[in-house]
Amino acid sequence: MALAFDEYGRPFIIIREQDKKSRLRGLDAQKANITAGKAVARILRTSLGPKGMDKMLQSPDGDVTITNDGATILEQMDVDNQIAKLMVELSRSQDYEIGDGTTGVVVLAGALLEQAEKLLERGIHPVRIAEGYEMASRIAVEHLEHIAQKFEYSVSNIEPLVQTCMTTLSSKIVSRCKRTIAEIAVKAVLAVADLERKDVNLDLIKVEGKVGGKLEDTELIYGILVDKDMSHPQMPKRIEDAKIAILTCPFEPPKPKTKHKVDIDTVEKFQTLRHQEQKYFNDMVQKCKDVGATLVICQWGFDDEANHLLMHHNLPAVRWVGGVELELIAIATGGRIVPRFQELTPEKLGKAGIVREKSFGTTKDRMLYIEQCANSRAVTIFIRGGNKMMIEETKRSLHDALCVARNLIRNNFIVYGGGSAEISCSIAVESGADGYPGVEQYAIRSFAEALDSIPMALAENSGLQPIETLSAVKSQHIKEKTPFCGIDCNDVGTNNMQEQFVFETLIGKRQQILLATQVVKMILKIDDVISPSDY
Amino acid sequence: MAVERLLKDEATEEKGERARMASFIGAVAIADLVKTTLGPKGMDKILQSTGRGRSVTVTNDGATILKSLHIDNPAAKVLVDISKVQDDEVGDGTTSVVVLAGELLREAEKLTNANVHPMTIIAGYRMAAECARNALLQKVLDNKEDPEKFKSDLMNIARTTLSSKILSQDKEHFAKLAVEAVFRLKGSTNLEAIQIIKKAGGSLVDSFLDEGFILDKKIGIGQPKRIENAKILVANTAMDTDKVKIYGARVRVDSMAKVAEIETAEKEKMREKVQKIIAHGINCFINRQLIYNFPEELFADAGILSIEHADFEGIERLALVTGGEIASTFDNPESVKLGHCKLIEEIMIGEDRLIKFSEVEMGQACTVVLRGASQHVLDEAERSLHDALCVLSQTVNDTRVLLGGGWPEMVMAKEVDDLARKTPGKRSLAVEAFSRSLQAIPTIIADNAGLDSAELISQLRAEHHKQKSNAGIDVISGSVGDMEKLGISESFKVKQAVLRSATEAAEMILRVDQIITCAPRRREDRM
């Protein structure tokens, strides 16, 4: 522990409660950080690729999650180490930006750290390593753009999109029916996509899950699905050509926000108040009826009396609909959310072709389908599956697939998967290294080696001989100049990813390399770790 | 330098072989736990709750047993979950699904010990499950066209389902009861219209099915005990003091006289309300909320039968079966739909007086009154009957039927075996294991009945090698018998769900190679 001394030779304290803090400095700090980062990457390494394994996570409350989605694993892992937390952040930001490749990015970062450790042992300064990595990543990204191929699709020809989504899904537990799910994902994204602006608002796609049935029953609904039922058991279960009033005010007497008291001291007052109250209810229902609504969807609850009046006026209603769902319904049906009964006008009503209630299984679960909406730009994907964990995992997988489809619409360049892009970049970086004089050259070479670790992990997980397979593919790349040869994980018999239809998005790959490099740079630049020692 | 601690204190992490072993052990333990309840000679379990009163449940329903367990092993939780889902979806087969998943994992454990990669096992299981399903589809019987035969199918299914439960003594009686109840539903799976009332006393045989609806409530004092051609108003309204719902209103008076005035006004208001209700031309009024003495008296004066405090479900059911609507306001008597029934009367079951509504508007409704020696018996009887009703109502929709007594498992096992022989590569080992797991189910049924399972299964297998065999285990005589003649049937839908969920669960557990357990959340000790 470094202590500073003043001119009389007395030690003075720089850090508060210095003696209680543990402190790592210099090379020790870097090595400790690297070990932690590597440990995180090692956990995820076995989840990579179509033959990757799942992790079972038990939360503090005892709930079980089974997943092989990198971001989810790290999120729920209860990580305590600071550097490990950085890796968690890394995977999360990949998830936010791209949505897919969350495992790959961590594995790549782990490999970069591993290489950095070797360089440190040789006595190369960490900042020089970081700079080398930076240069290397630039070469790699340039090369990626070079090998990327433009990818043609149209609304009528969605096949290429489906193929790319299938690549993403093949590593998940839903791989059994990846075709169906990939098609659902692509159709959903196309339904909400704005092809002119090349933008997709994923908020418009709602993913609902219900336990029971089988995975194959998963369906895409061009409309909204609400996990609610009609407020009164005797309201009609099916409404055609519905005009929907979307309300955020309760069917109750108004509750002014200012504090007030109504005093009753005479019989007359008692009676007027009573009439007033009845009038409130009648007015409310009448207003809905007057504007021509045939269905009321309300964010709040109803009073018993209001409920009956609605029923009585043959006005079906749904209560306690959540805010997000309400917004979606408004978007889908082209209606407006109305905060006050007075502001209800016919133009503000939403329109839907069919609203129907559907019940499931032997329990009394019911759901409300709102279909054939005026504006079909909001869709719902309804997942069925054997149990809750299966549904949760399907939701996550579907999210990945949706993101991939969205990314392709934003930017329709692809690279080939199965580790082929990494191998190709690795070769490019390797040969580019010679052009740099100075210590950085070593770092750049190490970067190339780190890139190799992804196809290596893929081969390992698929039960192939990693070194043999990788070197075979690499030499093929150099000899035949074929940047689309990767690892044949599924034992199809060819390593030509073009033939296997294994695609990944260019932005996804690029982001992986950039993010991993950035985080590694950050970790390398740390040379002092101060933490409270009593934990 | 040692690896820094990555996880929080108390969080544990298990990897690779160890993780796999932990989940195998957990899952197999759960399967073994419920294994002995399988089949007609299966045993029951006593469950004692840790809550207050230490209440005891005696059951052999897999879902009920597993629901009540406190489990820590994550893999075991997966199995509990599938059993729950099976219960929600088809209602029966909750034990079988867990046992099958357990057997699949037991076989998988052997294979991993023999160095077969879990992914290969999964691939094999998937193939095998698909093949097994196709085998069942080919052998399925469908008597949709022939109502007579279909009814006998249903009877068989009901008998088979009930034979493993506490009701097995009187299964003939209950099977008939369940089939009749389900036929009344006319194809809907809405079991709400079938009401089950439990009354301790008498014996199980005394249980009966009553067309109509029975409400466990009392009729108000001084009101008619028997009404013919009843017109019923079902309501959900306050019949005590009607509160003013306007926010912030309160009564504030300055003299006694005014209190009296307001009281009269209140009374007047109630009287008005009652008048309005009477104006509907009803002779029976049923309210979800309390009816105070004052309005009750008014009703009695008008010769109207009033029933208070029927709970929410009761109200909804009553409205459903009598065809009335639940009313909360009474201003327009002409447009409120009233419920109708031929006869309302008070009946006695044992010591208790109940109200019976006969010949209600909706013919689907019926009530099963269960009688039994004790509350435990009744609870279990209700669960058993529920299972049977669920299966039957599902079968009415999906009329495909299979034979029982281990027959479907043997049929599947045979096809899967054939597939194993044709499959090249390591996957065939997994396919073979799948077939062994399927055969484990009849083995367990036989074992539970105290029979020589090894002998019986080998006989059964030989029998199934012939074309078109109907052989299964006849537990009663302890030999291989013709299931069609014995009338043992199962619903195709249940079997299919068992097969699918078990494979899915096994696959899910197999895919895991690492278990990370977070530190349990600390709870404040308030005790």
mmCIF file of N, CA, C and O in Angstrom, chain A residues 420-458:
data_model
loop_
_atom_site.group_PDB
_atom_site.id
_atom_site.type_symbol
_atom_site.label_atom_id
_atom_site.label_comp_id
_atom_site.label_asym_id
_atom_site.label_seq_id
_atom_site.Cartn_x
_atom_site.Cartn_y
_atom_site.Cartn_z
ATOM 1 N N SER A 420 -17.405 -18.218 -40.613
ATOM 2 C CA SER A 420 -16.651 -17.922 -41.827
ATOM 3 C C SER A 420 -16.177 -16.469 -41.841
ATOM 4 O O SER A 420 -15.051 -16.187 -42.257
ATOM 5 N N ALA A 421 -17.028 -15.569 -41.357
ATOM 6 C CA ALA A 421 -16.633 -14.163 -41.369
ATOM 7 C C ALA A 421 -15.421 -13.942 -40.482
ATOM 8 O O ALA A 421 -14.498 -13.203 -40.840
ATOM 9 N N GLU A 422 -15.416 -14.608 -39.321
ATOM 10 C CA GLU A 422 -14.285 -14.438 -38.404
ATOM 11 C C GLU A 422 -12.994 -14.972 -39.031
ATOM 12 O O GLU A 422 -11.939 -14.346 -38.915
ATOM 13 N N ILE A 423 -13.109 -16.139 -39.680
ATOM 14 C CA ILE A 423 -11.907 -16.724 -40.271
ATOM 15 C C ILE A 423 -11.357 -15.776 -41.339
ATOM 16 O O ILE A 423 -10.159 -15.485 -41.386
ATOM 17 N N SER A 424 -12.286 -15.283 -42.141
ATOM 18 C CA SER A 424 -11.869 -14.414 -43.232
ATOM 19 C C SER A 424 -11.212 -13.150 -42.692
ATOM 20 O O SER A 424 -10.173 -12.705 -43.186
ATOM 21 N N CYS A 425 -11.814 -12.578 -41.649
ATOM 22 C CA CYS A 425 -11.239 -11.375 -41.044
ATOM 23 C C CYS A 425 -9.882 -11.683 -40.443
ATOM 24 O O CYS A 425 -8.948 -10.882 -40.525
ATOM 25 N N SER A 426 -9.799 -12.833 -39.815
ATOM 26 C CA SER A 426 -8.551 -13.208 -39.161
ATOM 27 C C SER A 426 -7.422 -13.237 -40.181
ATOM 28 O O SER A 426 -6.310 -12.737 -39.930
ATOM 29 N N ILE A 427 -7.707 -13.802 -41.371
ATOM 30 C CA ILE A 427 -6.676 -13.868 -42.405
ATOM 31 C C ILE A 427 -6.281 -12.461 -42.839
ATOM 32 O O ILE A 427 -5.098 -12.137 -42.974
ATOM 33 N N ALA A 428 -7.319 -11.622 -43.002
ATOM 34 C CA ALA A 428 -7.046 -10.259 -43.461
ATOM 35 C C ALA A 428 -6.222 -9.499 -42.441
ATOM 36 O O ALA A 428 -5.270 -8.781 -42.795
ATOM 37 N N VAL A 429 -6.556 -9.667 -41.164
ATOM 38 C CA VAL A 429 -5.834 -8.946 -40.114
ATOM 39 C C VAL A 429 -4.393 -9.437 -40.044
ATOM 40 O O VAL A 429 -3.449 -8.651 -39.941
ATOM 41 N N GLU A 430 -4.263 -10.735 -40.138
ATOM 42 C CA GLU A 430 -2.942 -11.362 -40.082
ATOM 43 C C GLU A 430 -2.024 -10.762 -41.157
ATOM 44 O O GLU A 430 -0.905 -10.357 -40.890
ATOM 45 N N SER A 431 -2.548 -10.702 -42.374
ATOM 46 C CA SER A 431 -1.691 -10.208 -43.448
ATOM 47 C C SER A 431 -1.520 -8.694 -43.336
ATOM 48 O O SER A 431 -0.483 -8.160 -43.723
ATOM 49 N N GLY A 432 -2.544 -8.020 -42.771
ATOM 50 C CA GLY A 432 -2.430 -6.576 -42.608
ATOM 51 C C GLY A 432 -1.394 -6.201 -41.577
ATOM 52 O O GLY A 432 -0.822 -5.113 -41.615
ATOM 53 N N ALA A 433 -1.155 -7.123 -40.630
ATOM 54 C CA ALA A 433 -0.266 -6.826 -39.514
ATOM 55 C C ALA A 433 1.133 -6.440 -39.996
ATOM 56 O O ALA A 433 1.765 -5.556 -39.421
ATOM 57 N N ASP A 434 1.568 -7.105 -41.056
ATOM 58 C CA ASP A 434 2.947 -6.884 -41.505
ATOM 59 C C ASP A 434 3.199 -5.443 -41.939
ATOM 60 O O ASP A 434 4.323 -4.984 -41.936
ATOM 61 N N GLY A 435 2.122 -4.752 -42.273
ATOM 62 C CA GLY A 435 2.290 -3.384 -42.740
ATOM 63 C C GLY A 435 2.553 -2.393 -41.612
ATOM 64 O O GLY A 435 2.819 -1.231 -41.878
ATOM 65 N N TYR A 436 2.433 -2.826 -40.368
ATOM 66 C CA TYR A 436 2.605 -1.880 -39.265
ATOM 67 C C TYR A 436 3.948 -2.089 -38.600
ATOM 68 O O TYR A 436 4.221 -3.178 -38.096
ATOM 69 N N PRO A 437 4.773 -1.101 -38.594
ATOM 70 C CA PRO A 437 6.019 -1.252 -37.858
ATOM 71 C C PRO A 437 5.727 -1.058 -36.369
ATOM 72 O O PRO A 437 4.704 -0.492 -36.014
ATOM 73 N N GLY A 438 6.599 -1.536 -35.541
ATOM 74 C CA GLY A 438 6.453 -1.263 -34.112
ATOM 75 C C GLY A 438 5.779 -2.400 -33.366
ATOM 76 O O GLY A 438 5.404 -3.427 -33.933
ATOM 77 N N VAL A 439 5.627 -2.155 -32.074
ATOM 78 C CA VAL A 439 5.125 -3.190 -31.177
ATOM 79 C C VAL A 439 3.689 -3.581 -31.517
ATOM 80 O O VAL A 439 3.268 -4.697 -31.271
ATOM 81 N N GLU A 440 2.946 -2.617 -32.087
ATOM 82 C CA GLU A 440 1.541 -2.868 -32.382
ATOM 83 C C GLU A 440 1.359 -4.102 -33.250
ATOM 84 O O GLU A 440 0.326 -4.763 -33.197
ATOM 85 N N GLN A 441 2.355 -4.362 -34.068
ATOM 86 C CA GLN A 441 2.256 -5.518 -34.957
ATOM 87 C C GLN A 441 1.900 -6.786 -34.187
ATOM 88 O O GLN A 441 1.064 -7.575 -34.615
ATOM 89 N N TYR A 442 2.513 -6.937 -33.026
ATOM 90 C CA TYR A 442 2.237 -8.133 -32.224
ATOM 91 C C TYR A 442 0.770 -8.162 -31.782
ATOM 92 O O TYR A 442 0.105 -9.182 -31.843
ATOM 93 N N ALA A 443 0.322 -7.000 -31.352
ATOM 94 C CA ALA A 443 -1.070 -6.917 -30.883
ATOM 95 C C ALA A 443 -2.025 -7.261 -32.019
ATOM 96 O O ALA A 443 -3.021 -7.959 -31.828
ATOM 97 N N ILE A 444 -1.712 -6.778 -33.216
ATOM 98 C CA ILE A 444 -2.590 -7.038 -34.348
ATOM 99 C C ILE A 444 -2.620 -8.529 -34.658
ATOM 100 O O ILE A 444 -3.671 -9.119 -34.907
ATOM 101 N N ARG A 445 -1.467 -9.158 -34.576
ATOM 102 C CA ARG A 445 -1.442 -10.603 -34.822
ATOM 103 C C ARG A 445 -2.284 -11.335 -33.771
ATOM 104 O O ARG A 445 -2.995 -12.277 -34.082
ATOM 105 N N SER A 446 -2.164 -10.874 -32.530
ATOM 106 C CA SER A 446 -2.938 -11.516 -31.463
ATOM 107 C C SER A 446 -4.423 -11.364 -31.713
ATOM 108 O O SER A 446 -5.211 -12.267 -31.448
ATOM 109 N N PHE A 447 -4.791 -10.211 -32.243
ATOM 110 C CA PHE A 447 -6.196 -9.970 -32.564
ATOM 111 C C PHE A 447 -6.686 -11.016 -33.561
ATOM 112 O O PHE A 447 -7.769 -11.595 -33.411
ATOM 113 N N ALA A 448 -5.857 -11.272 -34.550
ATOM 114 C CA ALA A 448 -6.224 -12.281 -35.551
ATOM 115 C C ALA A 448 -6.429 -13.630 -34.880
ATOM 116 O O ALA A 448 -7.383 -14.359 -35.181
ATOM 117 N N GLU A 449 -5.550 -13.919 -33.941
ATOM 118 C CA GLU A 449 -5.681 -15.214 -33.273
ATOM 119 C C GLU A 449 -6.966 -15.276 -32.429
ATOM 120 O O GLU A 449 -7.633 -16.303 -32.360
ATOM 121 N N ALA A 450 -7.296 -14.136 -31.810
ATOM 122 C CA ALA A 450 -8.516 -14.094 -30.996
ATOM 123 C C ALA A 450 -9.747 -14.328 -31.859
ATOM 124 O O ALA A 450 -10.693 -15.003 -31.446
ATOM 125 N N LEU A 451 -9.713 -13.770 -33.074
ATOM 126 C CA LEU A 451 -10.848 -13.977 -33.970
ATOM 127 C C LEU A 451 -11.034 -15.463 -34.276
ATOM 128 O O LEU A 451 -12.152 -15.940 -34.414
ATOM 129 N N ASP A 452 -9.934 -16.161 -34.354
ATOM 130 C CA ASP A 452 -10.023 -17.603 -34.632
ATOM 131 C C ASP A 452 -10.770 -18.359 -33.544
ATOM 132 O O ASP A 452 -11.284 -19.441 -33.781
ATOM 133 N N SER A 453 -10.797 -17.791 -32.347
ATOM 134 C CA SER A 453 -11.348 -18.575 -31.239
ATOM 135 C C SER A 453 -12.848 -18.795 -31.390
ATOM 136 O O SER A 453 -13.400 -19.720 -30.814
ATOM 137 N N ILE A 454 -13.522 -17.938 -32.184
ATOM 138 C CA ILE A 454 -14.976 -18.143 -32.348
ATOM 139 C C ILE A 454 -15.267 -19.395 -33.174
ATOM 140 O O ILE A 454 -15.992 -20.280 -32.707
ATOM 141 N N PRO A 455 -14.697 -19.509 -34.378
ATOM 142 C CA PRO A 455 -14.905 -20.783 -35.089
ATOM 143 C C PRO A 455 -14.390 -21.969 -34.286
ATOM 144 O O PRO A 455 -14.964 -23.060 -34.350
ATOM 145 N N MET A 456 -13.341 -21.746 -33.515
ATOM 146 C CA MET A 456 -12.788 -22.826 -32.697
ATOM 147 C C MET A 456 -13.841 -23.301 -31.693
ATOM 148 O O MET A 456 -14.061 -24.499 -31.545
ATOM 149 N N ALA A 457 -14.483 -22.335 -31.012
ATOM 150 C CA ALA A 457 -15.505 -22.706 -30.024
ATOM 151 C C ALA A 457 -16.670 -23.403 -30.711
ATOM 152 O O ALA A 457 -17.231 -24.371 -30.193
ATOM 153 N N LEU A 458 -17.042 -22.915 -31.892
ATOM 154 C CA LEU A 458 -18.137 -23.531 -32.639
ATOM 155 C C LEU A 458 -17.824 -24.989 -32.914
ATOM 156 O O LEU A 458 -18.650 -25.880 -32.713
#
